[in-house]
Amino acid sequence: MHIGTTLKIQLEGSQSRLTSELIGVDEGNYLIINMPPIQSMGNAASSIYKGGSIVVRYVHKGTVFGFTSRIKDFITTPVKLIFIEYPKKIENQNLRDHKRIDCYLPANAKIADNTTEGIVTDLSKEGCLFTAKRVNIEKSAHQLQIDNEIGVIFQLPGLEEKLTITGKQKNIKKDKDNVKIGILFSDIGIEVQEKLYEFLSIGENFTQITGLPFIKFLKEQIFKFSKIKEEKKSINIGSTGEVNN
């Protein structure tokens, strides 16, 4: 970890993962990090106090590192900084060992100026397999070429926002009904990286612990999530009086 490293921090009693940056180090004593912008912290701001627990994560060369520490002090002028105890132990997870996991994630692929609906059917830290109906991808057919750029947009279960990742087309297979595009990721931001890696870990651990296919569990969760969204939408429409049955 070096000065300028982007960090994801989680404060005691908060589920929010806030963005910070390593500003300074006193070897063996403490680390100095930026205090996240107040507007981004919400209720988590009340968790910044001396002795409060803090979880810190960061990615370096394909490995996620993390440790738990405590807030030693903080200042708000002339700049907002947090001083945390120097970590006694830093855990790591080598993401290069992640295998592809079978999954089922509704997605959109952006090829040139065209967007195509499809499914991400397997996923790893390095890439994914995007599957679409041939009829849906006809407008982009001339752009289906090895090493052409492609963007893939999908939503992981439990997350409100969608992830957007840019990559290169590395493998293209067509049959009567479908087109399958193997994508090698080339541009992943740290926030997207962390969420993706956490999902992959859950997928691997789920199968190891339960012995059940993760893809089956995933389809069930996506179905439930979609049903909840539709119910909320129905309630909102009903409450506005726009629809009368």
mmCIF file of C-alpha atoms in Angstrom:
data_model
loop_
_atom_site.group_PDB
_atom_site.id
_atom_site.type_symbol
_atom_site.label_atom_id
_atom_site.label_comp_id
_atom_site.label_asym_id
_atom_site.label_seq_id
_atom_site.Cartn_x
_atom_site.Cartn_y
_atom_site.Cartn_z
ATOM 1 C CA MET A 1 0.000 0.000 0.000
ATOM 2 C CA HIS A 2 1.468 3.330 -1.046
ATOM 3 C CA ILE A 3 0.554 7.004 -0.779
ATOM 4 C CA GLY A 4 -2.292 7.768 -3.164
ATOM 5 C CA THR A 5 -3.831 4.272 -2.998
ATOM 6 C CA THR A 6 -7.611 4.400 -3.432
ATOM 7 C CA LEU A 7 -9.352 2.813 -0.450
ATOM 8 C CA LYS A 8 -12.822 1.540 0.304
ATOM 9 C CA ILE A 9 -13.714 2.076 3.950
ATOM 10 C CA GLN A 10 -16.605 0.804 6.033
ATOM 11 C CA LEU A 11 -17.317 2.542 9.338
ATOM 12 C CA GLU A 12 -18.673 0.896 12.471
ATOM 13 C CA GLY A 13 -22.433 0.369 12.337
ATOM 14 C CA SER A 14 -22.668 1.281 8.651
ATOM 15 C CA GLN A 15 -23.103 -0.917 5.582
ATOM 16 C CA SER A 16 -21.903 1.832 3.227
ATOM 17 C CA ARG A 17 -18.536 1.441 1.514
ATOM 18 C CA LEU A 18 -17.041 4.886 1.137
ATOM 19 C CA THR A 19 -14.180 5.982 -1.083
ATOM 20 C CA SER A 20 -11.040 7.383 0.539
ATOM 21 C CA GLU A 21 -7.334 7.742 -0.217
ATOM 22 C CA LEU A 22 -4.143 7.002 1.695
ATOM 23 C CA ILE A 23 -2.491 10.344 2.483
ATOM 24 C CA GLY A 24 0.297 9.431 4.892
ATOM 25 C CA VAL A 25 1.963 6.645 6.878
ATOM 26 C CA ASP A 26 3.796 6.582 10.200
ATOM 27 C CA GLU A 27 5.225 3.050 10.004
ATOM 28 C CA GLY A 28 3.975 0.935 12.897
ATOM 29 C CA ASN A 29 1.908 3.750 14.424
ATOM 30 C CA TYR A 30 -0.853 5.062 12.196
ATOM 31 C CA LEU A 31 -2.175 5.711 8.700
ATOM 32 C CA ILE A 32 -3.660 8.997 7.520
ATOM 33 C CA ILE A 33 -6.588 8.813 5.118
ATOM 34 C CA ASN A 34 -8.921 11.332 3.527
ATOM 35 C CA MET A 35 -12.288 11.783 5.182
ATOM 36 C CA PRO A 36 -14.940 10.997 2.533
ATOM 37 C CA PRO A 37 -17.109 13.948 1.430
ATOM 38 C CA ILE A 38 -19.873 14.590 3.963
ATOM 39 C CA GLN A 39 -22.571 14.322 1.282
ATOM 40 C CA SER A 40 -21.439 10.779 0.444
ATOM 41 C CA MET A 41 -21.462 9.546 4.045
ATOM 42 C CA GLY A 42 -25.067 10.114 5.075
ATOM 43 C CA ASN A 43 -25.686 8.553 8.495
ATOM 44 C CA ALA A 44 -22.197 7.010 8.460
ATOM 45 C CA ALA A 45 -20.762 10.419 9.443
ATOM 46 C CA SER A 46 -21.816 9.776 13.051
ATOM 47 C CA SER A 47 -19.535 6.696 13.090
ATOM 48 C CA ILE A 48 -16.369 8.796 12.881
ATOM 49 C CA TYR A 49 -15.167 9.023 16.474
ATOM 50 C CA LYS A 50 -12.074 8.110 18.479
ATOM 51 C CA GLY A 51 -11.958 4.372 19.069
ATOM 52 C CA GLY A 52 -14.507 3.618 16.358
ATOM 53 C CA SER A 53 -13.943 0.526 14.239
ATOM 54 C CA ILE A 54 -13.115 0.858 10.540
ATOM 55 C CA VAL A 55 -12.668 -1.759 7.796
ATOM 56 C CA VAL A 56 -10.297 -0.830 4.968
ATOM 57 C CA ARG A 57 -10.047 -2.574 1.583
ATOM 58 C CA TYR A 58 -7.990 -1.909 -1.523
ATOM 59 C CA VAL A 59 -6.916 -3.678 -4.717
ATOM 60 C CA HIS A 60 -3.298 -4.047 -5.806
ATOM 61 C CA LYS A 61 -2.132 -6.032 -8.850
ATOM 62 C CA GLY A 62 -5.134 -8.337 -8.952
ATOM 63 C CA THR A 63 -5.282 -8.962 -5.203
ATOM 64 C CA VAL A 64 -7.824 -7.568 -2.740
ATOM 65 C CA PHE A 65 -6.293 -6.574 0.597
ATOM 66 C CA GLY A 66 -8.237 -5.749 3.717
ATOM 67 C CA PHE A 67 -7.833 -5.072 7.417
ATOM 68 C CA THR A 68 -9.772 -3.892 10.454
ATOM 69 C CA SER A 69 -8.485 -0.961 12.458
ATOM 70 C CA ARG A 70 -9.619 1.745 14.890
ATOM 71 C CA ILE A 71 -9.845 5.493 14.549
ATOM 72 C CA LYS A 72 -7.132 7.189 16.603
ATOM 73 C CA ASP A 73 -8.216 10.735 15.826
ATOM 74 C CA PHE A 74 -9.620 12.967 13.111
ATOM 75 C CA ILE A 75 -9.455 16.610 12.088
ATOM 76 C CA THR A 76 -11.789 18.794 10.050
ATOM 77 C CA THR A 77 -9.562 21.851 9.515
ATOM 78 C CA PRO A 78 -7.653 22.902 7.521
ATOM 79 C CA VAL A 79 -8.438 19.614 5.767
ATOM 80 C CA LYS A 80 -10.619 16.657 6.715
ATOM 81 C CA LEU A 81 -8.420 13.684 7.665
ATOM 82 C CA ILE A 82 -8.803 10.473 9.671
ATOM 83 C CA PHE A 83 -5.931 8.908 11.611
ATOM 84 C CA ILE A 84 -6.276 5.137 12.039
ATOM 85 C CA GLU A 85 -4.172 2.588 13.893
ATOM 86 C CA TYR A 86 -1.476 0.902 11.835
ATOM 87 C CA PRO A 87 -2.868 -2.545 10.864
ATOM 88 C CA LYS A 88 -1.561 -5.496 12.857
ATOM 89 C CA LYS A 89 -2.607 -7.916 10.122
ATOM 90 C CA ILE A 90 -3.530 -7.443 6.466
ATOM 91 C CA GLU A 91 -5.495 -10.234 4.809
ATOM 92 C CA ASN A 92 -5.464 -10.811 1.089
ATOM 93 C CA GLN A 93 -7.300 -12.798 -1.532
ATOM 94 C CA ASN A 94 -5.506 -13.535 -4.766
ATOM 95 C CA LEU A 95 -8.087 -12.902 -7.433
ATOM 96 C CA ARG A 96 -6.000 -14.551 -10.126
ATOM 97 C CA ASP A 97 -7.182 -17.877 -8.725
ATOM 98 C CA HIS A 98 -10.824 -17.131 -9.485
ATOM 99 C CA LYS A 99 -12.272 -19.582 -11.964
ATOM 100 C CA ARG A 100 -15.177 -18.799 -14.205
ATOM 101 C CA ILE A 101 -18.528 -19.388 -12.553
ATOM 102 C CA ASP A 102 -21.692 -20.270 -14.427
ATOM 103 C CA CYS A 103 -24.279 -17.567 -13.892
ATOM 104 C CA TYR A 104 -27.419 -16.009 -15.309
ATOM 105 C CA LEU A 105 -27.335 -12.211 -15.326
ATOM 106 C CA PRO A 106 -29.606 -10.188 -17.632
ATOM 107 C CA ALA A 107 -27.316 -7.749 -19.443
ATOM 108 C CA ASN A 108 -26.880 -5.276 -22.272
ATOM 109 C CA ALA A 109 -23.910 -5.217 -24.620
ATOM 110 C CA LYS A 110 -22.908 -1.946 -26.269
ATOM 111 C CA ILE A 111 -21.206 -2.516 -29.615
ATOM 112 C CA ALA A 112 -20.365 0.697 -31.463
ATOM 113 C CA ASP A 113 -23.605 2.736 -31.322
ATOM 114 C CA ASN A 114 -25.919 -0.235 -30.825
ATOM 115 C CA THR A 115 -27.147 -1.799 -27.594
ATOM 116 C CA THR A 116 -28.211 -5.443 -27.494
ATOM 117 C CA GLU A 117 -30.112 -7.293 -24.773
ATOM 118 C CA GLY A 118 -28.777 -10.650 -23.656
ATOM 119 C CA ILE A 119 -27.470 -12.718 -20.757
ATOM 120 C CA VAL A 120 -24.079 -13.033 -19.076
ATOM 121 C CA THR A 121 -23.827 -16.813 -18.769
ATOM 122 C CA ASP A 122 -20.406 -17.126 -17.169
ATOM 123 C CA LEU A 123 -18.169 -14.691 -15.376
ATOM 124 C CA SER A 124 -14.648 -14.376 -14.009
ATOM 125 C CA LYS A 125 -12.427 -11.540 -12.810
ATOM 126 C CA GLU A 126 -10.945 -11.347 -16.315
ATOM 127 C CA GLY A 127 -13.995 -11.597 -18.534
ATOM 128 C CA CYS A 128 -17.414 -13.030 -19.275
ATOM 129 C CA LEU A 129 -19.516 -14.806 -21.879
ATOM 130 C CA PHE A 130 -22.360 -12.716 -23.282
ATOM 131 C CA THR A 131 -25.161 -14.577 -25.065
ATOM 132 C CA ALA A 132 -27.792 -12.878 -27.233
ATOM 133 C CA LYS A 133 -30.456 -13.881 -29.734
ATOM 134 C CA ARG A 134 -29.206 -13.511 -33.310
ATOM 135 C CA VAL A 135 -32.263 -11.469 -34.209
ATOM 136 C CA ASN A 136 -31.399 -8.967 -31.452
ATOM 137 C CA ILE A 137 -27.809 -8.445 -32.524
ATOM 138 C CA GLU A 138 -28.321 -8.028 -36.282
ATOM 139 C CA LYS A 139 -27.649 -4.261 -36.199
ATOM 140 C CA SER A 140 -24.222 -4.912 -34.690
ATOM 141 C CA ALA A 141 -23.313 -7.930 -36.839
ATOM 142 C CA HIS A 142 -20.670 -6.033 -38.830
ATOM 143 C CA GLN A 143 -18.961 -5.028 -35.557
ATOM 144 C CA LEU A 144 -18.618 -8.602 -34.310
ATOM 145 C CA GLN A 145 -14.888 -8.924 -34.848
ATOM 146 C CA ILE A 146 -12.038 -10.187 -32.682
ATOM 147 C CA ASP A 147 -10.483 -7.395 -30.584
ATOM 148 C CA ASN A 148 -13.258 -4.919 -31.352
ATOM 149 C CA GLU A 149 -14.352 -2.997 -28.262
ATOM 150 C CA ILE A 150 -17.523 -3.974 -26.440
ATOM 151 C CA GLY A 151 -19.190 -2.684 -23.298
ATOM 152 C CA VAL A 152 -21.252 -4.931 -21.051
ATOM 153 C CA ILE A 153 -23.784 -3.640 -18.520
ATOM 154 C CA PHE A 154 -25.335 -5.897 -15.899
ATOM 155 C CA GLN A 155 -26.702 -5.887 -12.379
ATOM 156 C CA LEU A 156 -25.548 -8.136 -9.561
ATOM 157 C CA PRO A 157 -28.201 -9.470 -7.160
ATOM 158 C CA GLY A 158 -28.656 -7.197 -4.156
ATOM 159 C CA LEU A 159 -27.216 -4.106 -5.849
ATOM 160 C CA GLU A 160 -29.387 -1.212 -6.982
ATOM 161 C CA GLU A 161 -26.938 0.166 -9.532
ATOM 162 C CA LYS A 162 -25.734 -1.557 -12.681
ATOM 163 C CA LEU A 163 -22.081 -2.298 -13.390
ATOM 164 C CA THR A 164 -20.526 -1.139 -16.658
ATOM 165 C CA ILE A 165 -17.329 -2.795 -17.890
ATOM 166 C CA THR A 166 -15.448 -2.245 -21.142
ATOM 167 C CA GLY A 167 -13.627 -5.081 -22.861
ATOM 168 C CA LYS A 168 -12.525 -6.699 -26.106
ATOM 169 C CA GLN A 169 -14.298 -9.368 -28.145
ATOM 170 C CA LYS A 170 -12.024 -12.423 -27.974
ATOM 171 C CA ASN A 171 -14.282 -15.266 -29.095
ATOM 172 C CA ILE A 172 -17.418 -15.214 -31.246
ATOM 173 C CA LYS A 173 -19.639 -18.241 -31.819
ATOM 174 C CA LYS A 174 -22.891 -18.324 -33.754
ATOM 175 C CA ASP A 175 -25.563 -20.955 -34.122
ATOM 176 C CA LYS A 176 -29.041 -20.908 -35.597
ATOM 177 C CA ASP A 177 -30.576 -18.902 -32.767
ATOM 178 C CA ASN A 178 -27.837 -17.363 -30.629
ATOM 179 C CA VAL A 179 -24.576 -15.450 -30.715
ATOM 180 C CA LYS A 180 -22.050 -15.995 -27.925
ATOM 181 C CA ILE A 181 -19.314 -13.415 -27.380
ATOM 182 C CA GLY A 182 -16.339 -14.120 -25.145
ATOM 183 C CA ILE A 183 -15.258 -10.816 -23.601
ATOM 184 C CA LEU A 184 -11.899 -9.975 -22.026
ATOM 185 C CA PHE A 185 -12.272 -7.065 -19.602
ATOM 186 C CA SER A 186 -9.898 -4.171 -20.209
ATOM 187 C CA ASP A 187 -11.173 -1.313 -18.074
ATOM 188 C CA ILE A 188 -12.525 -1.970 -14.572
ATOM 189 C CA GLY A 189 -12.738 0.793 -11.958
ATOM 190 C CA ILE A 190 -11.847 -0.096 -8.374
ATOM 191 C CA GLU A 191 -15.446 0.162 -7.156
ATOM 192 C CA VAL A 192 -16.743 -2.135 -9.896
ATOM 193 C CA GLN A 193 -13.747 -4.421 -9.344
ATOM 194 C CA GLU A 194 -14.546 -4.861 -5.664
ATOM 195 C CA LYS A 195 -18.220 -5.638 -6.252
ATOM 196 C CA LEU A 196 -17.380 -8.094 -9.023
ATOM 197 C CA TYR A 197 -14.763 -9.910 -6.940
ATOM 198 C CA GLU A 198 -17.105 -10.142 -3.961
ATOM 199 C CA PHE A 199 -19.771 -11.705 -6.180
ATOM 200 C CA LEU A 200 -17.282 -14.236 -7.568
ATOM 201 C CA SER A 201 -16.211 -15.198 -4.053
ATOM 202 C CA ILE A 202 -19.841 -15.709 -3.033
ATOM 203 C CA GLY A 203 -20.406 -17.906 -6.088
ATOM 204 C CA GLU A 204 -17.385 -20.099 -5.398
ATOM 205 C CA ASN A 205 -18.088 -20.406 -1.683
ATOM 206 C CA PHE A 206 -21.785 -21.162 -2.241
ATOM 207 C CA THR A 207 -21.053 -24.227 -4.350
ATOM 208 C CA GLN A 208 -18.257 -25.420 -2.048
ATOM 209 C CA ILE A 209 -20.395 -25.097 1.090
ATOM 210 C CA THR A 210 -23.786 -26.273 -0.188
ATOM 211 C CA GLY A 211 -22.786 -28.545 -3.055
ATOM 212 C CA LEU A 212 -25.588 -26.939 -5.080
ATOM 213 C CA PRO A 213 -25.248 -25.194 -8.464
ATOM 214 C CA PHE A 214 -24.827 -21.461 -7.936
ATOM 215 C CA ILE A 215 -26.607 -20.702 -11.212
ATOM 216 C CA LYS A 216 -29.850 -22.263 -9.947
ATOM 217 C CA PHE A 217 -29.707 -20.191 -6.764
ATOM 218 C CA LEU A 218 -28.908 -17.095 -8.831
ATOM 219 C CA LYS A 219 -31.898 -17.536 -11.138
ATOM 220 C CA GLU A 220 -34.179 -17.860 -8.110
ATOM 221 C CA GLN A 221 -32.789 -14.675 -6.553
ATOM 222 C CA ILE A 222 -33.092 -12.707 -9.798
ATOM 223 C CA PHE A 223 -36.689 -13.896 -10.187
ATOM 224 C CA LYS A 224 -37.521 -12.781 -6.628
ATOM 225 C CA PHE A 225 -35.784 -9.425 -7.128
ATOM 226 C CA SER A 226 -37.660 -8.810 -10.403
ATOM 227 C CA LYS A 227 -40.960 -9.712 -8.762
ATOM 228 C CA ILE A 228 -40.343 -7.269 -5.901
ATOM 229 C CA LYS A 229 -39.502 -4.491 -8.386
ATOM 230 C CA GLU A 230 -42.689 -5.169 -10.342
ATOM 231 C CA GLU A 231 -44.763 -5.113 -7.132
ATOM 232 C CA LYS A 232 -43.219 -1.783 -6.091
ATOM 233 C CA LYS A 233 -43.874 -0.372 -9.566
ATOM 234 C CA SER A 234 -47.478 -1.543 -9.406
ATOM 235 C CA ILE A 235 -47.961 0.067 -5.980
ATOM 236 C CA ASN A 236 -46.454 3.363 -7.171
ATOM 237 C CA ILE A 237 -48.678 3.462 -10.253
ATOM 238 C CA GLY A 238 -51.736 2.691 -8.147
ATOM 239 C CA SER A 239 -50.935 5.402 -5.604
ATOM 240 C CA THR A 240 -50.674 8.096 -8.310
ATOM 241 C CA GLY A 241 -54.084 7.228 -9.654
ATOM 242 C CA GLU A 242 -52.769 6.857 -13.176
ATOM 243 C CA VAL A 243 -54.264 3.410 -13.560
ATOM 244 C CA ASN A 244 -57.807 2.531 -12.574
ATOM 245 C CA ASN A 245 -59.056 -1.024 -12.742
#
